[in-house]
XYZ file of C-alpha atoms in Angstrom:
690
model
C -6.662 13.141 -21.844
C -4.316 16.335 -21.931
C -3.744 16.527 -18.577
C -3.051 12.806 -17.569
C -0.745 12.958 -20.939
C 1.162 15.647 -19.229
C 1.303 13.919 -15.721
C 2.582 11.136 -17.724
C 5.331 12.775 -19.452
C 6.426 14.268 -16.249
C 5.984 11.246 -14.466
C 7.934 8.929 -16.423
C 6.087 5.494 -17.316
C 6.412 3.311 -14.199
C 5.651 5.851 -11.551
C 2.910 7.104 -13.573
C 1.399 3.213 -13.750
C 2.084 3.322 -9.764
C -0.005 6.280 -9.402
C -3.010 5.247 -11.387
C -2.803 1.643 -9.490
C -1.917 -0.552 -12.455
C 1.458 -2.136 -11.467
C 1.275 -6.044 -11.058
C 3.206 -6.635 -8.321
C 3.375 -5.507 -4.657
C 5.525 -3.153 -2.570
C 8.591 -4.194 -0.527
C 8.014 -2.392 2.662
C 10.004 -2.711 5.732
C 9.546 -0.983 9.185
C 12.374 -1.584 11.298
C 13.525 -1.081 14.925
C 17.223 0.341 14.521
C 18.294 0.367 18.381
C 21.383 -1.742 19.764
C 20.051 -5.132 20.132
C 18.227 -5.302 16.791
C 21.801 -5.858 14.734
C 20.775 -9.401 13.508
C 17.201 -8.644 12.593
C 18.610 -5.407 10.552
C 21.318 -8.289 8.567
C 18.190 -10.455 8.137
C 15.733 -7.768 6.801
C 18.828 -6.813 4.304
C 19.786 -10.482 3.170
C 15.638 -11.001 2.215
C 15.136 -7.889 0.624
C 18.320 -8.415 -1.293
C 17.351 -11.529 -2.709
C 14.005 -10.431 -3.460
C 15.632 -7.641 -5.293
C 18.429 -9.277 -7.248
C 16.243 -12.569 -8.307
C 13.146 -10.738 -9.533
C 14.579 -7.548 -10.888
C 13.873 -7.333 -14.577
C 11.021 -9.488 -14.441
C 7.576 -9.351 -14.347
C 7.396 -9.753 -10.316
C 9.974 -7.510 -9.399
C 8.068 -5.145 -6.756
C 6.948 -2.012 -7.844
C 8.136 -0.183 -5.195
C 10.317 0.183 -2.043
C 9.372 1.739 1.268
C 11.558 1.845 4.377
C 10.846 3.235 7.894
C 13.797 2.972 10.593
C 12.312 3.796 14.309
C 13.679 3.912 17.978
C 13.095 6.242 20.760
C 12.381 8.907 20.759
C 12.747 8.953 16.771
C 11.105 7.513 13.431
C 11.660 7.978 10.392
C 12.682 9.314 7.678
C 10.262 7.618 5.176
C 12.365 6.605 2.132
C 9.807 5.650 -0.574
C 11.389 4.565 -4.132
C 10.970 2.635 -7.091
C 14.841 2.301 -7.707
C 15.943 -1.186 -6.310
C 19.607 0.256 -5.861
C 18.514 3.432 -3.845
C 16.747 1.203 -1.732
C 19.767 -1.151 -1.096
C 21.706 1.679 -0.423
C 19.298 3.470 2.406
C 19.002 -0.132 4.093
C 22.742 -0.873 4.139
C 22.824 2.746 5.633
C 20.796 1.247 8.963
C 22.834 0.246 11.984
C 22.069 -1.058 15.567
C 22.528 1.958 18.238
C 21.541 3.079 21.335
C 18.345 1.564 22.834
C 18.202 3.022 26.459
C 14.830 1.936 27.870
C 12.675 -0.524 26.315
C 9.813 0.748 24.711
C 10.637 2.014 21.013
C 8.057 4.223 18.635
C 6.941 1.320 16.566
C 3.422 2.613 15.919
C 5.030 5.769 14.889
C 6.973 4.210 12.580
C 4.101 2.108 11.098
C 1.996 4.878 10.707
C 4.304 6.183 8.242
C 4.403 3.193 6.138
C 0.656 2.780 6.146
C -0.099 6.424 4.893
C 2.780 5.907 2.188
C 1.977 2.680 0.877
C -0.493 1.724 -1.851
C -3.782 0.333 -0.499
C -3.648 -3.378 0.018
C 0.079 -3.622 0.551
C 1.852 -6.026 2.921
C 3.941 -4.161 5.676
C 7.133 -6.174 7.705
C 7.511 -4.803 11.195
C 10.863 -5.668 13.081
C 11.368 -5.171 16.491
C 11.991 -6.752 19.632
C 10.557 -4.551 21.748
C 7.174 -3.217 23.217
C 5.422 -0.004 21.627
C 5.923 3.185 23.639
C 3.271 4.902 21.744
C 0.613 2.151 22.212
C -1.860 5.359 22.327
C -1.809 5.470 18.533
C -3.640 1.981 18.461
C -6.792 2.977 17.388
C -5.652 5.461 14.732
C -3.311 2.480 13.138
C -6.462 0.319 13.133
C -8.237 3.177 11.208
C -5.441 3.426 8.982
C -5.216 -0.494 8.555
C -8.766 -0.471 7.978
C -8.846 2.321 5.166
C -5.924 1.075 3.227
C -6.695 -2.486 3.466
C -3.268 -3.075 4.349
C -1.531 -6.344 6.102
C 0.711 -5.808 9.018
C 2.783 -8.913 9.459
C 5.291 -8.726 12.874
C 8.688 -10.502 13.239
C 9.521 -10.276 16.760
C 12.342 -11.650 18.610
C 13.132 -12.180 21.916
C 9.717 -13.378 23.300
C 9.662 -14.808 26.717
C 8.223 -14.169 30.031
C 9.061 -11.199 32.435
C 12.646 -11.214 33.175
C 15.001 -8.838 34.105
C 17.624 -7.411 31.563
C 21.002 -8.365 31.769
C 23.794 -6.378 30.111
C 26.308 -8.049 27.540
C 29.772 -7.339 27.820
C 29.745 -4.593 25.312
C 27.291 -2.798 27.217
C 23.761 -3.492 25.131
C 21.321 -5.038 27.451
C 19.677 -8.083 25.357
C 16.325 -7.170 25.545
C 13.338 -9.423 26.266
C 9.403 -8.717 25.518
C 7.002 -9.884 27.762
C 3.815 -11.748 26.386
C 1.525 -9.008 27.519
C 3.933 -6.865 25.610
C 3.242 -8.784 22.389
C -0.834 -8.363 22.752
C -0.886 -5.196 20.967
C 0.931 -6.457 17.958
C -1.461 -9.485 17.671
C -4.207 -7.315 18.058
C -3.260 -5.087 15.345
C -2.082 -8.329 13.338
C -5.317 -9.972 13.446
C -7.056 -6.558 12.351
C -5.128 -6.388 9.396
C -5.146 -10.147 8.332
C -1.510 -10.394 8.966
C 0.596 -12.398 11.314
C 2.440 -11.856 14.799
C 5.530 -14.151 14.169
C 7.240 -14.735 17.273
C 10.857 -16.148 17.034
C 14.139 -16.375 18.567
C 16.924 -14.333 17.047
C 18.383 -17.100 15.610
C 15.282 -18.358 14.241
C 14.545 -15.573 12.116
C 15.869 -16.435 9.005
C 13.626 -19.543 9.153
C 10.374 -16.878 9.316
C 11.067 -14.658 6.836
C 9.922 -16.631 4.114
C 6.507 -15.529 4.601
C 8.073 -12.278 2.959
C 9.550 -13.762 0.032
C 6.298 -15.663 -0.323
C 4.020 -12.132 -0.192
C 6.339 -10.257 -2.797
C 5.160 -12.715 -5.053
C 3.063 -11.513 -7.767
C -0.742 -12.256 -8.010
C -0.605 -13.304 -4.431
C -4.702 -14.118 -2.908
C -5.838 -15.240 0.257
C -7.935 -18.117 -0.335
C -9.008 -18.371 3.611
C -8.359 -16.554 7.066
C -9.306 -17.526 10.455
C -8.516 -16.440 13.951
C -9.610 -18.156 17.474
C -8.933 -15.919 20.586
C -9.140 -17.449 22.649
C -8.226 -20.759 21.314
C -10.174 -23.802 20.861
C -9.776 -26.891 19.158
C -11.720 -26.209 15.540
C -11.978 -27.875 11.864
C -11.688 -25.517 9.076
C -12.486 -26.033 5.496
C -11.157 -23.990 2.100
C -11.895 -24.553 -1.657
C -8.198 -24.707 -3.615
C -9.610 -23.856 -7.382
C -7.730 -24.619 -10.848
C -6.216 -21.491 -10.693
C -4.225 -21.385 -7.528
C -0.496 -22.131 -8.031
C 1.797 -22.196 -4.681
C -0.524 -23.156 -2.268
C 0.752 -22.000 1.105
C -0.831 -22.698 4.504
C 0.382 -20.752 7.722
C -0.650 -21.624 11.309
C 0.507 -19.171 13.898
C -0.051 -19.770 17.537
C 1.976 -20.685 20.696
C 2.856 -24.360 21.927
C 1.106 -26.644 22.775
C -0.302 -26.774 19.220
C -1.237 -29.875 17.045
C -2.890 -29.932 13.322
C -3.437 -32.120 10.376
C -4.253 -31.349 6.447
C -6.557 -33.084 4.713
C -6.958 -33.725 0.824
C -10.332 -33.718 -1.016
C -9.445 -37.413 -1.435
C -8.998 -37.880 2.225
C -5.237 -38.407 2.477
C -4.037 -36.825 5.720
C -0.778 -35.471 7.180
C -0.231 -34.376 10.793
C 2.025 -31.747 12.517
C 4.747 -34.343 13.371
C 5.413 -34.719 9.816
C 7.738 -32.322 8.183
C 7.385 -33.777 4.999
C 4.625 -35.773 3.896
C 2.227 -36.526 1.265
C 0.521 -33.026 1.316
C 2.952 -30.252 2.274
C 6.387 -29.616 3.290
C 6.373 -27.989 6.709
C 8.761 -25.602 8.718
C 8.605 -24.473 11.888
C 10.063 -21.813 13.658
C 8.790 -20.318 17.063
C 4.985 -19.870 16.877
C 5.206 -19.918 12.869
C 4.355 -22.961 10.992
C 4.308 -22.875 7.158
C 2.903 -25.280 4.941
C 4.135 -25.683 1.312
C 1.336 -27.468 -0.564
C 2.963 -30.295 -3.295
C 2.560 -28.856 -6.654
C 0.477 -32.133 -7.432
C -1.940 -31.614 -5.124
C -5.731 -31.673 -6.479
C -8.683 -29.070 -6.319
C -11.258 -29.196 -4.406
C -12.467 -28.937 -0.549
C -9.512 -29.051 1.750
C -9.408 -29.316 6.067
C -6.883 -28.094 7.997
C -8.131 -29.079 11.519
C -6.050 -27.179 14.968
C -5.952 -28.365 18.531
C -4.858 -25.742 20.691
C -6.498 -23.736 23.510
C -3.931 -20.821 22.915
C -4.919 -17.850 20.549
C -3.727 -19.061 17.038
C -4.401 -17.807 13.061
C -4.664 -20.170 10.345
C -4.533 -18.541 6.736
C -4.226 -19.988 3.601
C -2.846 -17.860 0.556
C -1.644 -18.754 -3.173
C -0.938 -17.057 -6.389
C -3.661 -16.820 -8.834
C -5.228 -14.254 -11.560
C -8.782 -14.590 -10.226
C -9.098 -11.835 -7.431
C -11.152 -9.154 -5.967
C -10.663 -5.662 -4.271
C -13.633 -3.985 -2.359
C -14.855 -0.716 -0.757
C -17.259 0.191 1.318
C -19.437 2.666 -0.708
C -22.883 5.215 -0.590
C -25.049 6.595 -3.401
C -23.764 9.939 -4.100
C -26.575 12.710 -4.955
C -27.042 13.224 -8.341
C -28.554 11.706 -11.689
C -25.853 9.525 -13.006
C -26.322 6.885 -9.923
C -22.642 6.652 -9.004
C -21.056 5.595 -5.592
C -18.881 7.586 -3.574
C -16.202 6.007 -0.930
C -17.398 5.702 2.501
C -14.550 6.870 5.276
C -14.856 4.954 8.640
C -16.646 1.667 10.021
C -20.373 0.794 8.712
C -22.904 1.398 11.060
C -24.360 -1.737 13.341
C -27.910 -2.943 12.532
C -27.396 -0.598 9.148
C -27.115 -1.461 5.644
C -23.759 -1.499 3.755
C -23.296 -1.265 0.351
C -19.855 -2.949 -1.071
C -18.411 -2.196 -4.305
C -16.223 -5.557 -5.414
C -14.240 -5.314 -8.552
C -13.431 -8.736 -10.157
C -9.564 -9.681 -11.819
C -10.213 -12.141 -14.650
C -13.685 -10.708 -15.260
C -13.613 -12.360 -18.356
C -13.651 -16.116 -16.919
C -15.446 -15.626 -13.351
C -18.814 -15.395 -12.178
C -19.469 -14.304 -8.593
C -22.003 -16.463 -6.773
C -22.203 -15.435 -3.397
C -20.723 -12.720 -0.941
C -20.997 -13.251 2.641
C -19.595 -11.839 6.133
C -18.610 -14.001 8.654
C -18.037 -12.959 12.403
C -14.278 -14.257 13.878
C -15.887 -16.876 15.951
C -17.950 -18.291 12.657
C -21.133 -18.502 14.662
C -22.428 -15.085 12.427
C -23.086 -15.035 8.656
C -24.696 -12.153 6.951
C -25.430 -13.170 2.962
C -25.398 -10.051 0.886
C -27.778 -9.326 -2.206
C -25.287 -9.074 -5.139
C -26.203 -7.087 -7.953
C -24.129 -7.028 -11.494
C -23.005 -3.612 -12.592
C -21.837 -5.014 -15.792
C -18.380 -5.702 -16.717
C -16.112 -6.793 -13.745
C -18.345 -4.968 -10.964
C -20.852 -6.138 -8.493
C -22.658 -4.061 -5.798
C -23.353 -6.069 -2.856
C -25.935 -4.768 0.055
C -26.448 -6.134 3.231
C -29.140 -5.462 5.659
C -28.709 -5.506 9.347
C -25.272 -6.310 9.998
C -24.840 -6.502 13.730
C -22.379 -5.226 15.869
C -19.007 -7.407 15.511
C -16.001 -8.094 13.504
C -16.464 -9.781 10.422
C -14.406 -11.087 7.386
C -15.454 -10.830 3.770
C -15.396 -14.224 1.949
C -16.463 -14.357 -2.117
C -17.225 -17.292 -3.642
C -17.722 -17.877 -7.259
C -17.234 -19.973 -10.825
C -14.335 -20.037 -13.062
C -14.638 -20.902 -16.684
C -11.004 -20.405 -17.199
C -9.735 -23.438 -19.951
C -6.537 -23.235 -17.687
C -8.235 -24.890 -14.569
C -6.275 -28.171 -14.092
C -9.628 -29.713 -13.479
C -13.298 -29.858 -13.815
C -14.012 -28.021 -10.670
C -14.403 -24.509 -11.306
C -15.736 -23.220 -7.710
C -13.607 -20.673 -6.359
C -13.441 -18.931 -2.898
C -11.459 -15.706 -1.962
C -11.161 -13.721 1.369
C -10.392 -10.209 2.227
C -7.739 -9.812 4.778
C -8.992 -6.934 6.627
C -11.225 -7.421 9.142
C -14.832 -5.375 8.754
C -16.178 -3.929 12.145
C -19.398 -2.169 12.828
C -19.805 1.063 15.133
C -22.923 2.648 16.413
C -20.946 5.805 16.103
C -21.071 7.988 12.841
C -18.375 10.044 12.123
C -18.338 12.571 9.068
C -15.998 15.224 7.889
C -16.058 17.327 4.963
C -12.604 19.575 3.898
C -13.532 22.451 1.480
C -10.048 22.069 -0.125
C -7.584 19.135 0.002
C -4.475 21.370 -0.946
C -2.719 23.510 1.995
C 0.237 25.783 1.350
C 3.042 25.823 3.566
C 2.786 28.429 6.449
C -0.898 28.031 6.554
C -4.077 26.723 8.690
C -7.037 25.284 7.294
C -10.302 24.119 9.186
C -12.230 20.957 8.922
C -15.383 20.832 10.636
C -16.505 17.527 11.571
C -20.019 15.747 12.881
C -20.410 12.843 15.728
C -23.830 11.167 16.373
C -25.033 7.854 18.165
C -27.272 5.184 15.933
C -29.585 2.768 16.178
C -30.264 0.272 14.074
C -28.517 2.355 11.426
C -30.101 5.688 12.220
C -28.925 8.611 13.789
C -31.051 9.024 17.435
C -32.074 12.275 18.996
C -33.131 10.434 22.399
C -30.648 11.483 24.646
C -27.218 13.693 25.302
C -24.215 11.597 24.973
C -20.676 12.583 25.211
C -18.013 11.240 22.605
C -13.820 11.357 23.645
C -12.129 13.047 20.039
C -8.949 12.192 18.917
C -6.846 13.621 16.076
C -3.541 12.885 14.830
C -1.269 13.144 11.656
C 1.098 11.146 10.347
C 3.646 14.382 9.887
C 3.282 15.481 12.975
C 2.249 18.808 11.996
C 0.454 21.302 14.359
C -3.109 20.602 15.042
C -6.390 21.520 17.121
C -9.330 19.790 18.032
C -11.674 19.473 21.082
C -11.089 16.833 23.670
C -14.631 15.745 23.701
C -18.188 16.756 21.948
C -21.476 16.418 23.726
C -24.811 15.694 21.610
C -27.997 17.522 23.117
C -31.388 16.437 22.779
C -33.374 18.352 19.868
C -30.601 19.335 17.784
C -31.130 16.104 15.376
C -28.856 14.023 17.492
C -25.613 15.458 16.177
C -22.459 17.094 17.876
C -20.591 19.504 15.973
C -16.540 19.950 15.972
C -13.591 21.769 13.766
C -10.334 20.419 13.782
C -7.567 22.787 12.261
C -4.149 21.493 10.606
C -1.258 24.104 9.970
C 1.524 22.825 7.620
C 4.612 24.496 8.559
C 6.526 27.077 6.601
C 9.134 24.770 5.555
C 6.856 22.030 4.798
C 7.754 20.797 1.301
C 5.337 21.351 -1.774
C 4.164 17.893 -2.937
C 3.679 16.600 0.987
C 1.041 14.323 1.155
C -0.547 14.793 4.917
C -3.230 12.145 6.335
C -5.519 12.945 9.006
C -7.005 10.872 11.184
C -10.440 11.769 13.668
C -11.798 9.607 16.227
C -14.807 9.316 18.302
C -14.881 7.117 20.852
C -18.493 6.723 23.676
C -18.428 7.098 27.387
C -17.720 3.359 28.020
C -14.948 3.433 25.795
C -16.379 0.193 23.817
C -17.324 1.655 20.488
C -15.314 4.020 18.217
C -15.317 4.977 14.710
C -13.497 7.278 12.593
C -12.817 9.395 9.165
C -9.486 9.558 7.694
C -8.765 12.359 5.187
C -5.563 13.265 3.036
C -4.317 16.636 1.914
C -1.394 17.571 -0.007
C 1.003 20.618 0.533
C 0.637 22.687 -2.196
C 2.534 26.023 -2.539
C 1.335 28.619 -4.722
C 3.138 28.733 -8.470
C 3.416 31.456 -10.539
C 5.218 29.836 -13.311
C 2.605 28.550 -15.324
C 4.223 28.503 -18.469
C 5.577 25.078 -20.645
C 8.832 24.778 -21.642
C 9.143 25.788 -25.377
C 11.132 24.234 -28.249
C 13.352 25.568 -30.591
C 14.821 23.841 -33.341
C 18.321 24.825 -34.137
C 19.258 22.128 -36.870
C 18.351 18.919 -38.163
C 21.142 16.633 -40.192
C 19.955 13.936 -42.958
C 20.141 10.790 -43.761
C 20.105 8.310 -46.815
C 16.537 7.107 -47.374
C 17.946 3.493 -48.007
C 17.316 1.060 -44.856
C 20.306 -0.828 -46.041
C 23.011 2.026 -45.449
C 21.275 3.237 -42.017
C 23.269 1.319 -39.557
C 26.310 2.721 -40.940
C 25.279 6.744 -40.756
C 23.992 8.919 -38.285
C 22.077 11.766 -38.266
C 21.906 14.779 -35.422
C 19.396 16.958 -34.326
C 19.918 20.354 -32.185
C 17.104 22.128 -30.185
C 17.161 25.077 -27.573
C 14.660 24.457 -24.816
C 13.612 27.801 -22.948
C 11.461 28.573 -19.969
C 11.052 32.192 -20.062
C 12.991 34.801 -17.708
C 10.415 34.312 -15.056
C 10.078 30.739 -15.350
C 11.610 28.143 -12.828
C 13.859 26.921 -15.251
C 14.335 23.574 -17.168
C 14.829 20.631 -14.569
C 15.381 17.473 -17.150
C 15.207 16.733 -20.909
C 14.263 13.283 -21.285
C 13.808 10.733 -24.634
C 10.314 9.500 -25.261
C 10.834 8.054 -28.389
C 14.377 7.105 -30.115
C 17.300 5.443 -29.027
C 20.038 7.840 -29.608
C 22.032 9.532 -26.999
C 21.603 13.207 -25.563
C 24.188 15.877 -24.573
C 22.682 18.653 -22.957
C 24.414 22.119 -22.239
C 23.035 25.667 -20.836
C 23.416 28.690 -22.196
C 22.521 32.542 -21.348
C 19.738 33.973 -24.412
C 19.908 37.565 -26.316
C 16.800 38.317 -23.870
C 18.993 37.352 -20.549
C 16.787 33.921 -20.355
C 18.302 30.518 -19.440
C 18.833 28.296 -22.752
C 18.951 24.405 -22.488
C 20.871 23.151 -25.457
C 20.085 19.602 -26.137
C 21.794 17.781 -29.301
C 20.482 14.359 -30.329
C 22.453 11.761 -31.886
C 21.046 8.402 -33.622
C 21.601 5.784 -35.948
C 19.880 6.811 -39.362
C 17.879 3.424 -38.618
C 16.005 5.261 -35.892
C 14.790 8.701 -37.736
C 12.681 9.805 -35.424
C 12.729 11.740 -32.013
C 10.616 12.979 -29.038
C 11.661 15.192 -26.386
C 10.313 15.615 -23.403
C 11.386 19.102 -21.410
C 9.800 19.445 -17.606
C 10.574 22.462 -15.334
C 11.284 23.143 -12.077
C 7.180 23.000 -11.319
C 6.243 20.212 -13.431
C 5.388 22.216 -16.627
C 5.732 20.068 -19.667
C 6.923 20.704 -22.964
C 7.344 18.237 -26.088
C 9.503 18.557 -29.349
C 9.269 16.082 -32.078
C 11.464 16.264 -34.882
C 12.931 13.435 -37.525
C 16.027 13.319 -39.709
C 15.752 14.635 -43.315
C 15.893 11.669 -45.897
C 17.608 13.295 -49.256
C 15.722 11.987 -51.731
C 11.993 13.209 -49.990
C 10.830 16.928 -49.551
C 11.690 18.481 -46.187
C 9.243 18.929 -43.605
C 9.010 22.088 -41.755
C 10.501 21.654 -38.507
C 8.177 20.580 -35.825
C 8.192 22.940 -32.554
C 7.266 22.941 -29.273
C 3.527 21.362 -28.344
C 0.477 22.941 -29.048
C -0.328 25.643 -26.461
C -2.352 24.630 -23.644
C -5.792 25.483 -22.370
C -6.047 23.601 -18.766
C -7.857 25.433 -16.673
C -6.754 26.623 -13.330
C -8.321 23.824 -11.372
C -6.943 21.196 -13.863
C -3.773 23.003 -13.360
C -3.861 23.123 -9.610
C -4.435 19.344 -9.801
C -1.517 18.530 -12.205
C 0.883 20.645 -10.045
C -0.338 18.835 -7.106
C 0.123 15.293 -8.304
C 3.604 16.231 -9.847
C 4.706 17.684 -6.934
C 3.649 14.753 -4.727
C 5.013 12.081 -7.152
C 8.302 14.735 -7.219
C 8.398 14.082 -3.272
C 7.459 10.200 -2.329
C 9.579 8.727 -5.074
C 12.780 10.500 -4.542
C 14.950 9.381 -1.503
C 18.167 11.114 -0.937
C 20.292 9.019 1.196
C 21.176 11.476 3.811
């Protein structure tokens, strides 16, 4: 508790809530191509982000954070991550369109930075009009998508058949991305549960409504399905009473027609832009159906007629939702679970831990895996773990790509009808693999200028069990989001009689210039010889310099003035409190002092003490109506000291002054964790303009 309290004091309330995953609203995350032909797209990204910020600032729906990653060729980044909307505005205003050269750009490298920085279950928007120059990162991106369960939506402009580029009078070639160049983006969008929206530059403002939709709080996925190759099909989904602002998206090339049918049999066709059930917006391959607010609950249907690949997605706002993680039982007496990295094994048993929101009013009745074609269904065995947690076990999941659908009953009295059935769907696909990849890092911290070794193991499996019947060679690929130097074998081979496993070692070196607190995400992939199957493990490390300053700032009370005890007179008088904060001669110095309790003002100056140490002199002035103050001091490496004092009341016995907080007894391991977290927060949540 003391360790967490120190982190909370050092990081601040809002940042601490984000660190603990308690934010109610999503982050706003843009990955933007900044080459010469992207001026319109950059302007539109500015417009829609400013609209979201200005409309939601100070409300419960204000984004919990802002992430921006620019890219072109050969550069990408730097990553900007901030909780300050004005900083984000300043940084996105700094973007300008220039250069371009050859058409392909470093799209996936920029997306990799965003995926490793954004919180799990985020939605990331990528703006580009060019194919990816770094398509070799595709499997790494998919691994990060599956690991973080984030959605990626691509805003693609200037999509047409293969044409030669012509130069404009300004000398900038208008880039045209071929249909084949968009396939990579469609694959990534489908894997993540996002969309690959293809529009002209003039239509982009119509399509960015999807960004505004996703920035709302408590957005849930009700249903999602893809058909690739395309075929006519009917899709049913349940709208429950807790849902508001229900919206459907249909993304696919023309010719494509659709119809929407309500539970009472009322229909609306695709040639009706404003009908009895929804308002329809069209732009390029993107169609948005905003349901009318008075629509009833029950079973709805969307019918799509197209032979081109397409995606259908239905979302809404609701307090009823779930998060999930693949888990495996931990060794030990407590029966706990640990997160399982990578893909579940084909034809093996898989456990998924599900946590429901609105747990007081909902009952989970069914959890099912459906493959993309809709032809294979695997029902899970459901076990309640108490409170809002459920363990779902699937036996013998066949090879393939699946989506997780959850159904249940909602007993909430706020439902708009007597129908209490609900359904929710995980956006990110769950893929199985017949390859087992495991890795174990002995230490998740790495010092600047040092190298760590990470042993890993690869094995082939059958029916979810490692086999030892044949020799098999696997291609190994290793990457990290910081471009740190690393070494690894290009392939490893299992040998019959060795238990079916092959082992290797990855090394990762942090440069001497790496800032303490920087996080590094390492992905290890193994692919079979036929290049038909792949699995991975994702590891995260923190760059942490050795910390020699382990002493907390100390508060020394200098003086405290008095206030009259009468509350009727407090508004007309003020009191003053003066204290000195020191960090010792060998300390890193006081970095900042903030008010944790009290509504007065601070005046901070510095001085040199008799022993040669630096003194931070703090003068606090407040109304006598607010006669208690608590100050928090943070030194250069995140050590926290507190100072609590109250005004002396004229008709009461003066209390002895309160000095610094109690002496800490934090263990070395806890202290290292604390410093690592504080330094990580200081890096990822600060974003200087240049």
